[in-house]
Amino acid sequence: RIEKCDSLTNALTTINPEALEIARQLDEEYGKTGQLRPLHGIPLIVKDNINTAGLPTTAGSLALENYVPNEDAFIIQKLVDAGAIVLAKSNMAEWAFSPMHSESSTAGTTHNPYNLAHVPAGSSGGTAAAIAANMGTVGLGTDTGNSIRGPSSHCALVGFRTTLGLVSRSAIVPLYLRNDVVGPMCRTVEDATRVLEVIAGYDPEDKLTAYSEGKIPENYTQFLDENGLQGARIGVLRQLSEDGSHPEISALFERALTDLGSLGAAIVDPVSIPGFDSLRQNQWCAEFRTDLEGFLATYVRSDTLGSLEDIMLVGTKSEFAAMRLQSQAENNGRYQNPELPCLNPYEDIRRIAYREAVEKVMDSLQLDAIIYPSWNSPAARIEHFAEEYQGDNSQVIAPHTGQPAFTVPMGFTSQNLPGGLQFLGRMYAEPTLIRLLYAYEQGTKHRRIPEL
């Protein structure tokens, strides 16, 4: 399938030469034991900023082009132990800088398999295109502000941005670690749930995961309920859904509301978050230098590659990445009110205030989730990605509050471009979101295979 399709999508960077041998070993194991591991023999596509033993982890950059880790990242080890096979690494926006498109110095530009003239969004566009085009069964992306949910939305996939603290980020090239999440990008809610079930949990190398202890159920698959929308209460955040929305995306969203109601949910429309416009401001902090240099010191351990300046000295083929590298070199900390420390979502006063405002509304209206389109616009054309980048709702709430936000397909535009429906939940409410998404997915079945 990769040989047939990837010349069109340019989704993958490295194929694992050991994949078939690992598959044979897993077959032999099953023949001897009669027991299947949780992900026995499942082909996995891994974004190229996640450490995989024996395979390059470049983050799309020339600086890391020859970096081959000796060990798997914590979550990769968990997936391998569960029987998954790392089939390939996927292309990405260089250093995960771009939510708009997926262009790297190592592999070039990835195309959306549903319409090759359009972007798959960024930065996990390679994973999205590969999984959408059936080049692997399940995929991993990372999300600093949009990069799991945006590409999943543009490629008719299910994407889970989980609660900050639920899944380890150790041995993953960071963008802003205070926001970074790693998670599943899959063709179905069930597939994503089975991946989450394996990777969730405490990692001593990622101290944020200590917050998840005691908050993880015995399994997540128990929440895959076709009737999960019966009696649910879902709020519609018009403050996002009507912000310059493309008419075809608006039509898909309105149909989704009708479908949710017919599947048993009570739709609370509209929901308004007091102070929303001010709370969402001044949430971003530029900490790329600090986080990247920590990764280089811990994992790369190169005498010639220890600082952001070293990275810039190697250079880039991407004009966009060059501009962002320069910006990161010149800026650090919070963009406004630099006296406020940039902390994790459990300690940062602005992040806590934002989350409390959202959850207070959810509590007062007894909402199970808040919904809005993942993007208010269809995927941009590759040749015009900058001027056509608009409507990216994934950036607005979850990266800052730490809350989980999942996207699921809600249909296609007339140009065969997918739209995504996003569900925002309370902290550690993954079980609720899985239940709601699964019921909506099973009741609508919007996803279809791209015709390449």
Short mmCIF file of N, CA and C in Angstrom, two decimals, residues 102-263:
data_model
loop_
_atom_site.label_atom_id
_atom_site.label_comp_id
_atom_site.label_asym_id
_atom_site.label_seq_id
_atom_site.Cartn_x
_atom_site.Cartn_y
_atom_site.Cartn_z
N SER A 102 2.51 20.62 6.37
CA SER A 102 3.53 19.68 6.84
C SER A 102 4.66 19.63 5.83
N GLU A 103 5.63 20.53 6.04
CA GLU A 103 6.80 20.65 5.17
C GLU A 103 8.05 20.50 6.02
N SER A 104 8.97 19.65 5.58
CA SER A 104 10.22 19.42 6.31
C SER A 104 11.41 19.55 5.38
N SER A 105 12.58 19.75 5.99
CA SER A 105 13.81 19.76 5.20
C SER A 105 14.22 18.35 4.79
N THR A 106 13.79 17.37 5.54
CA THR A 106 14.20 15.99 5.28
C THR A 106 13.36 15.30 4.23
N ALA A 107 12.08 15.67 4.11
CA ALA A 107 11.20 14.92 3.21
C ALA A 107 10.33 15.78 2.31
N GLY A 108 10.32 17.09 2.50
CA GLY A 108 9.49 17.92 1.64
C GLY A 108 8.08 18.09 2.18
N THR A 109 7.11 18.19 1.27
CA THR A 109 5.73 18.55 1.61
C THR A 109 4.79 17.36 1.48
N THR A 110 3.94 17.18 2.47
CA THR A 110 2.93 16.12 2.45
C THR A 110 1.61 16.65 1.88
N HIS A 111 0.94 15.81 1.10
CA HIS A 111 -0.31 16.17 0.44
C HIS A 111 -1.49 15.46 1.10
N ASN A 112 -2.65 16.11 1.07
CA ASN A 112 -3.86 15.54 1.63
C ASN A 112 -4.40 14.46 0.69
N PRO A 113 -4.58 13.22 1.17
CA PRO A 113 -4.99 12.15 0.27
C PRO A 113 -6.40 12.32 -0.30
N TYR A 114 -7.21 13.17 0.33
CA TYR A 114 -8.57 13.39 -0.19
C TYR A 114 -8.60 14.40 -1.33
N ASN A 115 -7.59 15.25 -1.39
CA ASN A 115 -7.46 16.21 -2.48
C ASN A 115 -6.00 16.65 -2.47
N LEU A 116 -5.23 16.12 -3.39
CA LEU A 116 -3.76 16.22 -3.34
C LEU A 116 -3.25 17.65 -3.49
N ALA A 117 -4.08 18.56 -3.94
CA ALA A 117 -3.66 19.96 -4.07
C ALA A 117 -3.74 20.70 -2.74
N HIS A 118 -4.25 20.02 -1.71
CA HIS A 118 -4.51 20.67 -0.43
C HIS A 118 -3.62 20.11 0.68
N VAL A 119 -3.48 20.89 1.73
CA VAL A 119 -2.66 20.49 2.88
C VAL A 119 -3.39 19.46 3.73
N PRO A 120 -2.65 18.65 4.50
CA PRO A 120 -3.26 17.83 5.53
C PRO A 120 -3.22 18.55 6.88
N ALA A 121 -2.92 19.85 6.87
CA ALA A 121 -2.63 20.65 8.07
C ALA A 121 -1.28 20.23 8.64
N GLY A 122 -0.96 20.75 9.82
CA GLY A 122 0.31 20.44 10.45
C GLY A 122 0.14 20.39 11.96
N SER A 123 1.09 19.92 12.70
CA SER A 123 2.34 19.48 12.15
C SER A 123 2.39 17.98 11.89
N SER A 124 1.35 17.24 12.33
CA SER A 124 1.36 15.78 12.20
C SER A 124 0.70 15.33 10.90
N GLY A 125 0.95 16.08 9.82
CA GLY A 125 0.29 15.79 8.55
C GLY A 125 0.69 14.48 7.93
N GLY A 126 1.94 14.05 8.15
CA GLY A 126 2.37 12.77 7.59
C GLY A 126 1.63 11.60 8.19
N THR A 127 1.47 11.60 9.51
CA THR A 127 0.70 10.54 10.16
C THR A 127 -0.73 10.55 9.64
N ALA A 128 -1.33 11.74 9.56
CA ALA A 128 -2.72 11.84 9.12
C ALA A 128 -2.89 11.29 7.71
N ALA A 129 -2.04 11.72 6.79
CA ALA A 129 -2.16 11.27 5.40
C ALA A 129 -1.93 9.77 5.28
N ALA A 130 -0.96 9.24 6.02
CA ALA A 130 -0.65 7.82 5.95
C ALA A 130 -1.79 6.95 6.47
N ILE A 131 -2.35 7.33 7.61
CA ILE A 131 -3.43 6.53 8.19
C ILE A 131 -4.70 6.67 7.35
N ALA A 132 -4.99 7.89 6.87
CA ALA A 132 -6.17 8.09 6.03
C ALA A 132 -6.08 7.24 4.77
N ALA A 133 -4.88 7.13 4.21
CA ALA A 133 -4.68 6.36 2.97
C ALA A 133 -4.38 4.88 3.24
N ASN A 134 -4.60 4.44 4.47
CA ASN A 134 -4.47 3.02 4.81
C ASN A 134 -3.06 2.46 4.62
N MET A 135 -2.05 3.28 4.95
CA MET A 135 -0.67 2.80 4.88
C MET A 135 -0.21 2.18 6.21
N GLY A 136 -1.02 2.32 7.21
CA GLY A 136 -0.78 1.72 8.52
C GLY A 136 -2.12 1.63 9.20
N THR A 137 -2.19 0.90 10.30
CA THR A 137 -3.48 0.72 10.97
C THR A 137 -3.76 1.82 11.97
N VAL A 138 -2.75 2.16 12.77
CA VAL A 138 -2.91 3.22 13.78
C VAL A 138 -1.71 4.14 13.70
N GLY A 139 -1.88 5.38 14.15
CA GLY A 139 -0.80 6.35 14.08
C GLY A 139 -0.67 7.16 15.34
N LEU A 140 0.51 7.79 15.48
CA LEU A 140 0.77 8.70 16.59
C LEU A 140 1.12 10.07 16.05
N GLY A 141 0.57 11.09 16.69
CA GLY A 141 0.94 12.47 16.41
C GLY A 141 1.24 13.18 17.71
N THR A 142 1.72 14.41 17.60
CA THR A 142 1.87 15.26 18.78
C THR A 142 1.09 16.54 18.53
N ASP A 143 0.65 17.17 19.62
CA ASP A 143 -0.25 18.31 19.54
C ASP A 143 0.18 19.34 20.56
N THR A 144 0.72 20.47 20.07
CA THR A 144 1.05 21.59 20.94
C THR A 144 -0.12 22.57 20.99
N GLY A 145 -0.81 22.71 19.84
CA GLY A 145 -1.97 23.57 19.80
C GLY A 145 -3.06 23.04 18.90
N ASN A 146 -2.66 22.22 17.91
CA ASN A 146 -3.60 21.77 16.89
C ASN A 146 -3.18 20.45 16.24
N SER A 147 -1.95 20.03 16.46
CA SER A 147 -1.27 19.15 15.51
C SER A 147 -1.68 17.69 15.51
N ILE A 148 -2.54 17.26 16.43
CA ILE A 148 -3.23 15.97 16.29
C ILE A 148 -4.60 16.20 15.67
N ARG A 149 -5.33 17.15 16.25
CA ARG A 149 -6.73 17.35 15.86
C ARG A 149 -6.88 18.02 14.50
N GLY A 150 -5.99 18.96 14.18
CA GLY A 150 -6.09 19.63 12.88
C GLY A 150 -5.89 18.68 11.72
N PRO A 151 -4.76 17.95 11.67
CA PRO A 151 -4.57 16.98 10.59
C PRO A 151 -5.61 15.85 10.60
N SER A 152 -6.04 15.42 11.77
CA SER A 152 -7.09 14.39 11.82
C SER A 152 -8.37 14.91 11.19
N SER A 153 -8.72 16.15 11.51
CA SER A 153 -9.92 16.76 10.94
C SER A 153 -9.82 16.87 9.43
N HIS A 154 -8.68 17.33 8.94
CA HIS A 154 -8.49 17.52 7.49
C HIS A 154 -8.39 16.20 6.73
N CYS A 155 -8.15 15.11 7.44
CA CYS A 155 -7.98 13.81 6.77
C CYS A 155 -9.01 12.77 7.22
N ALA A 156 -10.14 13.24 7.74
CA ALA A 156 -11.26 12.36 8.11
C ALA A 156 -10.87 11.27 9.09
N LEU A 157 -10.08 11.66 10.09
CA LEU A 157 -9.65 10.71 11.12
C LEU A 157 -10.20 11.11 12.49
N VAL A 158 -10.06 10.18 13.40
CA VAL A 158 -10.31 10.43 14.82
C VAL A 158 -8.98 10.81 15.45
N GLY A 159 -8.93 11.93 16.16
CA GLY A 159 -7.71 12.37 16.83
C GLY A 159 -7.97 12.70 18.27
N PHE A 160 -7.16 12.14 19.16
CA PHE A 160 -7.32 12.36 20.61
C PHE A 160 -6.21 13.28 21.12
N ARG A 161 -6.57 14.49 21.53
CA ARG A 161 -5.68 15.27 22.41
C ARG A 161 -6.18 15.02 23.83
N THR A 162 -5.41 14.25 24.59
CA THR A 162 -5.84 13.84 25.92
C THR A 162 -5.47 14.90 26.97
N THR A 163 -5.98 14.69 28.17
CA THR A 163 -5.66 15.56 29.30
C THR A 163 -4.15 15.66 29.46
N LEU A 164 -3.63 16.87 29.62
CA LEU A 164 -2.20 17.05 29.89
C LEU A 164 -1.85 16.36 31.20
N GLY A 165 -0.98 15.35 31.11
CA GLY A 165 -0.61 14.56 32.27
C GLY A 165 -1.02 13.11 32.16
N LEU A 166 -1.87 12.79 31.19
CA LEU A 166 -2.34 11.40 31.06
C LEU A 166 -1.34 10.52 30.33
N VAL A 167 -0.60 11.09 29.36
CA VAL A 167 0.29 10.31 28.51
C VAL A 167 1.69 10.94 28.54
N SER A 168 2.71 10.10 28.65
CA SER A 168 4.10 10.57 28.72
C SER A 168 4.55 11.23 27.43
N ARG A 169 5.39 12.29 27.59
CA ARG A 169 6.02 12.96 26.45
C ARG A 169 7.54 12.80 26.46
N SER A 170 8.08 11.95 27.31
CA SER A 170 9.53 11.81 27.36
C SER A 170 10.07 11.23 26.06
N ALA A 171 11.29 11.65 25.69
CA ALA A 171 11.98 11.21 24.47
C ALA A 171 11.20 11.58 23.21
N ILE A 172 10.51 12.71 23.27
CA ILE A 172 9.83 13.28 22.11
C ILE A 172 10.37 14.69 21.91
N VAL A 173 10.79 15.01 20.69
CA VAL A 173 11.33 16.34 20.42
C VAL A 173 10.24 17.37 20.73
N PRO A 174 10.48 18.29 21.66
CA PRO A 174 9.41 19.19 22.10
C PRO A 174 9.27 20.43 21.21
N LEU A 175 8.11 21.03 21.26
CA LEU A 175 7.92 22.39 20.77
C LEU A 175 7.79 23.31 21.99
N TYR A 176 6.63 23.24 22.66
CA TYR A 176 6.49 23.87 23.98
C TYR A 176 5.99 22.78 24.91
N LEU A 177 6.87 22.26 25.75
CA LEU A 177 6.53 21.09 26.57
C LEU A 177 5.35 21.36 27.49
N ARG A 178 5.15 22.60 27.89
CA ARG A 178 4.03 22.93 28.77
C ARG A 178 2.68 22.68 28.08
N ASN A 179 2.68 22.59 26.76
CA ASN A 179 1.46 22.35 25.99
C ASN A 179 1.45 21.00 25.27
N ASP A 180 2.63 20.41 25.08
CA ASP A 180 2.75 19.24 24.20
C ASP A 180 2.00 18.03 24.74
N VAL A 181 1.30 17.36 23.81
CA VAL A 181 0.62 16.09 24.08
C VAL A 181 0.97 15.15 22.93
N VAL A 182 1.07 13.87 23.22
CA VAL A 182 1.19 12.86 22.16
C VAL A 182 -0.04 11.98 22.23
N GLY A 183 -0.55 11.58 21.05
CA GLY A 183 -1.76 10.77 21.09
C GLY A 183 -2.08 10.10 19.79
N PRO A 184 -3.15 9.28 19.81
CA PRO A 184 -3.53 8.48 18.64
C PRO A 184 -4.23 9.29 17.57
N MET A 185 -3.93 8.93 16.31
CA MET A 185 -4.62 9.43 15.12
C MET A 185 -5.01 8.19 14.33
N CYS A 186 -6.31 7.91 14.26
CA CYS A 186 -6.76 6.61 13.76
C CYS A 186 -8.01 6.76 12.91
N ARG A 187 -8.36 5.68 12.22
CA ARG A 187 -9.52 5.71 11.34
C ARG A 187 -10.84 5.54 12.10
N THR A 188 -10.77 4.98 13.30
CA THR A 188 -11.99 4.75 14.08
C THR A 188 -11.76 5.13 15.54
N VAL A 189 -12.86 5.39 16.23
CA VAL A 189 -12.79 5.69 17.66
C VAL A 189 -12.27 4.48 18.42
N GLU A 190 -12.68 3.30 18.02
CA GLU A 190 -12.22 2.10 18.72
C GLU A 190 -10.70 1.93 18.60
N ASP A 191 -10.16 2.14 17.40
CA ASP A 191 -8.71 2.03 17.23
C ASP A 191 -7.98 3.03 18.13
N ALA A 192 -8.44 4.28 18.14
CA ALA A 192 -7.80 5.30 18.96
C ALA A 192 -7.89 4.95 20.44
N THR A 193 -9.02 4.40 20.84
CA THR A 193 -9.22 4.01 22.23
C THR A 193 -8.27 2.90 22.64
N ARG A 194 -8.07 1.93 21.74
CA ARG A 194 -7.16 0.82 22.06
C ARG A 194 -5.71 1.29 22.16
N VAL A 195 -5.34 2.27 21.36
CA VAL A 195 -3.99 2.84 21.48
C VAL A 195 -3.85 3.60 22.79
N LEU A 196 -4.85 4.44 23.11
CA LEU A 196 -4.81 5.20 24.36
C LEU A 196 -4.69 4.28 25.55
N GLU A 197 -5.41 3.18 25.51
CA GLU A 197 -5.41 2.22 26.62
C GLU A 197 -4.00 1.72 26.94
N VAL A 198 -3.17 1.61 25.90
CA VAL A 198 -1.80 1.12 26.07
C VAL A 198 -0.87 2.22 26.56
N ILE A 199 -1.02 3.44 26.05
CA ILE A 199 0.00 4.47 26.31
C ILE A 199 -0.28 5.32 27.55
N ALA A 200 -1.50 5.31 28.06
CA ALA A 200 -1.80 6.13 29.24
C ALA A 200 -1.07 5.60 30.46
N GLY A 201 -0.58 6.51 31.31
CA GLY A 201 0.02 6.07 32.56
C GLY A 201 1.27 6.82 32.97
N TYR A 202 1.70 6.56 34.17
CA TYR A 202 2.81 7.28 34.79
C TYR A 202 4.16 6.90 34.19
N ASP A 203 4.94 7.92 33.93
CA ASP A 203 6.32 7.76 33.46
C ASP A 203 7.21 8.61 34.36
N PRO A 204 8.14 8.01 35.09
CA PRO A 204 9.00 8.80 35.97
C PRO A 204 9.83 9.84 35.24
N GLU A 205 10.02 9.68 33.92
CA GLU A 205 10.78 10.66 33.14
C GLU A 205 9.93 11.86 32.71
N ASP A 206 8.63 11.77 32.92
CA ASP A 206 7.72 12.90 32.64
C ASP A 206 6.90 13.15 33.89
N LYS A 207 7.35 14.09 34.69
CA LYS A 207 6.76 14.30 36.01
C LYS A 207 5.30 14.74 35.95
N LEU A 208 4.88 15.33 34.82
CA LEU A 208 3.48 15.75 34.71
C LEU A 208 2.53 14.56 34.79
N THR A 209 3.01 13.37 34.43
CA THR A 209 2.13 12.20 34.44
C THR A 209 1.79 11.75 35.85
N ALA A 210 2.47 12.28 36.86
CA ALA A 210 2.10 11.95 38.24
C ALA A 210 0.68 12.42 38.55
N TYR A 211 0.22 13.46 37.86
CA TYR A 211 -1.14 13.96 38.08
C TYR A 211 -2.20 12.96 37.65
N SER A 212 -1.83 12.01 36.79
CA SER A 212 -2.82 11.05 36.28
C SER A 212 -3.05 9.87 37.22
N GLU A 213 -2.22 9.71 38.22
CA GLU A 213 -2.33 8.54 39.09
C GLU A 213 -3.67 8.55 39.82
N GLY A 214 -4.35 7.41 39.74
CA GLY A 214 -5.67 7.27 40.35
C GLY A 214 -6.80 7.78 39.47
N LYS A 215 -6.48 8.26 38.28
CA LYS A 215 -7.51 8.83 37.40
C LYS A 215 -7.68 8.02 36.11
N ILE A 216 -7.01 6.88 36.01
CA ILE A 216 -7.07 6.07 34.79
C ILE A 216 -7.92 4.82 35.06
N PRO A 217 -8.99 4.59 34.28
CA PRO A 217 -9.82 3.41 34.50
C PRO A 217 -9.06 2.13 34.16
N GLU A 218 -9.61 1.02 34.56
CA GLU A 218 -8.98 -0.28 34.29
C GLU A 218 -8.80 -0.49 32.80
N ASN A 219 -9.79 -0.07 32.02
CA ASN A 219 -9.66 -0.06 30.56
C ASN A 219 -10.57 1.02 30.00
N TYR A 220 -10.24 1.48 28.79
CA TYR A 220 -11.05 2.50 28.13
C TYR A 220 -12.06 1.91 27.16
N THR A 221 -11.85 0.66 26.73
CA THR A 221 -12.75 0.07 25.74
C THR A 221 -14.15 -0.16 26.31
N GLN A 222 -14.27 -0.22 27.62
CA GLN A 222 -15.59 -0.40 28.23
C GLN A 222 -16.53 0.77 27.92
N PHE A 223 -15.98 1.89 27.48
CA PHE A 223 -16.80 3.08 27.22
C PHE A 223 -17.23 3.20 25.76
N LEU A 224 -16.92 2.20 24.94
CA LEU A 224 -17.35 2.17 23.55
C LEU A 224 -18.80 1.71 23.50
N ASP A 225 -19.72 2.65 23.61
CA ASP A 225 -21.15 2.38 23.75
C ASP A 225 -21.90 3.03 22.59
N GLU A 226 -22.52 2.21 21.73
CA GLU A 226 -23.26 2.74 20.58
C GLU A 226 -24.40 3.65 20.99
N ASN A 227 -24.91 3.46 22.21
CA ASN A 227 -26.01 4.28 22.71
C ASN A 227 -25.50 5.38 23.65
N GLY A 228 -24.22 5.72 23.53
CA GLY A 228 -23.59 6.63 24.49
C GLY A 228 -24.10 8.06 24.45
N LEU A 229 -24.87 8.43 23.44
CA LEU A 229 -25.43 9.78 23.38
C LEU A 229 -26.79 9.88 24.05
N GLN A 230 -27.38 8.75 24.39
CA GLN A 230 -28.67 8.77 25.04
C GLN A 230 -28.56 9.50 26.39
N GLY A 231 -29.31 10.57 26.53
CA GLY A 231 -29.32 11.31 27.79
C GLY A 231 -28.14 12.25 27.99
N ALA A 232 -27.22 12.30 27.02
CA ALA A 232 -26.07 13.20 27.15
C ALA A 232 -26.51 14.64 26.94
N ARG A 233 -25.78 15.56 27.56
CA ARG A 233 -26.03 16.99 27.39
C ARG A 233 -24.79 17.63 26.77
N ILE A 234 -24.98 18.23 25.60
CA ILE A 234 -23.85 18.75 24.82
C ILE A 234 -24.09 20.23 24.53
N GLY A 235 -23.09 21.05 24.85
CA GLY A 235 -23.18 22.48 24.65
C GLY A 235 -22.53 22.91 23.35
N VAL A 236 -23.12 23.88 22.68
CA VAL A 236 -22.61 24.38 21.40
C VAL A 236 -21.94 25.73 21.64
N LEU A 237 -20.65 25.79 21.36
CA LEU A 237 -19.88 27.02 21.60
C LEU A 237 -19.90 27.87 20.32
N ARG A 238 -20.94 28.67 20.20
CA ARG A 238 -21.07 29.52 19.01
C ARG A 238 -19.97 30.58 18.96
N GLN A 239 -19.36 30.89 20.10
CA GLN A 239 -18.25 31.84 20.09
C GLN A 239 -17.12 31.37 19.19
N LEU A 240 -17.02 30.05 18.95
CA LEU A 240 -16.05 29.51 18.00
C LEU A 240 -16.70 29.12 16.68
N SER A 241 -17.84 28.45 16.72
CA SER A 241 -18.40 27.87 15.51
C SER A 241 -18.87 28.92 14.51
N GLU A 242 -19.15 30.12 14.97
CA GLU A 242 -19.63 31.16 14.06
C GLU A 242 -18.57 32.23 13.78
N ASP A 243 -17.33 31.92 14.12
CA ASP A 243 -16.24 32.88 13.91
C ASP A 243 -15.71 32.77 12.49
N GLY A 244 -16.38 33.42 11.54
CA GLY A 244 -15.93 33.41 10.15
C GLY A 244 -15.99 32.06 9.48
N SER A 245 -16.96 31.25 9.85
CA SER A 245 -17.02 29.88 9.33
C SER A 245 -17.38 29.83 7.85
N HIS A 246 -16.72 28.93 7.12
CA HIS A 246 -17.02 28.66 5.72
C HIS A 246 -18.44 28.07 5.64
N PRO A 247 -19.24 28.47 4.66
CA PRO A 247 -20.64 28.00 4.62
C PRO A 247 -20.78 26.48 4.55
N GLU A 248 -19.88 25.80 3.87
CA GLU A 248 -20.01 24.34 3.81
C GLU A 248 -19.66 23.68 5.13
N ILE A 249 -18.69 24.24 5.85
CA ILE A 249 -18.37 23.71 7.18
C ILE A 249 -19.53 24.01 8.14
N SER A 250 -20.12 25.19 8.03
CA SER A 250 -21.28 25.53 8.86
C SER A 250 -22.42 24.55 8.62
N ALA A 251 -22.63 24.18 7.36
CA ALA A 251 -23.70 23.24 7.03
C ALA A 251 -23.43 21.86 7.62
N LEU A 252 -22.17 21.42 7.55
CA LEU A 252 -21.81 20.13 8.16
C LEU A 252 -22.03 20.16 9.67
N PHE A 253 -21.66 21.28 10.29
CA PHE A 253 -21.80 21.41 11.74
C PHE A 253 -23.28 21.40 12.14
N GLU A 254 -24.12 22.12 11.40
CA GLU A 254 -25.55 22.14 11.73
C GLU A 254 -26.16 20.75 11.55
N ARG A 255 -25.72 20.03 10.54
CA ARG A 255 -26.21 18.66 10.37
C ARG A 255 -25.74 17.78 11.52
N ALA A 256 -24.52 18.01 11.99
CA ALA A 256 -24.02 17.24 13.14
C ALA A 256 -24.88 17.47 14.38
N LEU A 257 -25.31 18.71 14.58
CA LEU A 257 -26.17 19.00 15.73
C LEU A 257 -27.48 18.23 15.62
N THR A 258 -28.04 18.20 14.42
CA THR A 258 -29.27 17.44 14.21
C THR A 258 -29.06 15.96 14.47
N ASP A 259 -27.95 15.43 13.98
CA ASP A 259 -27.64 14.01 14.18
C ASP A 259 -27.44 13.69 15.66
N LEU A 260 -26.74 14.55 16.37
CA LEU A 260 -26.52 14.32 17.80
C LEU A 260 -27.85 14.27 18.53
N GLY A 261 -28.76 15.18 18.16
CA GLY A 261 -30.09 15.17 18.79
C GLY A 261 -30.86 13.91 18.48
N SER A 262 -30.81 13.47 17.22
CA SER A 262 -31.55 12.26 16.83
C SER A 262 -30.97 11.01 17.49
N LEU A 263 -29.70 11.09 17.87
CA LEU A 263 -29.04 9.95 18.55
C LEU A 263 -29.22 9.99 20.06
#
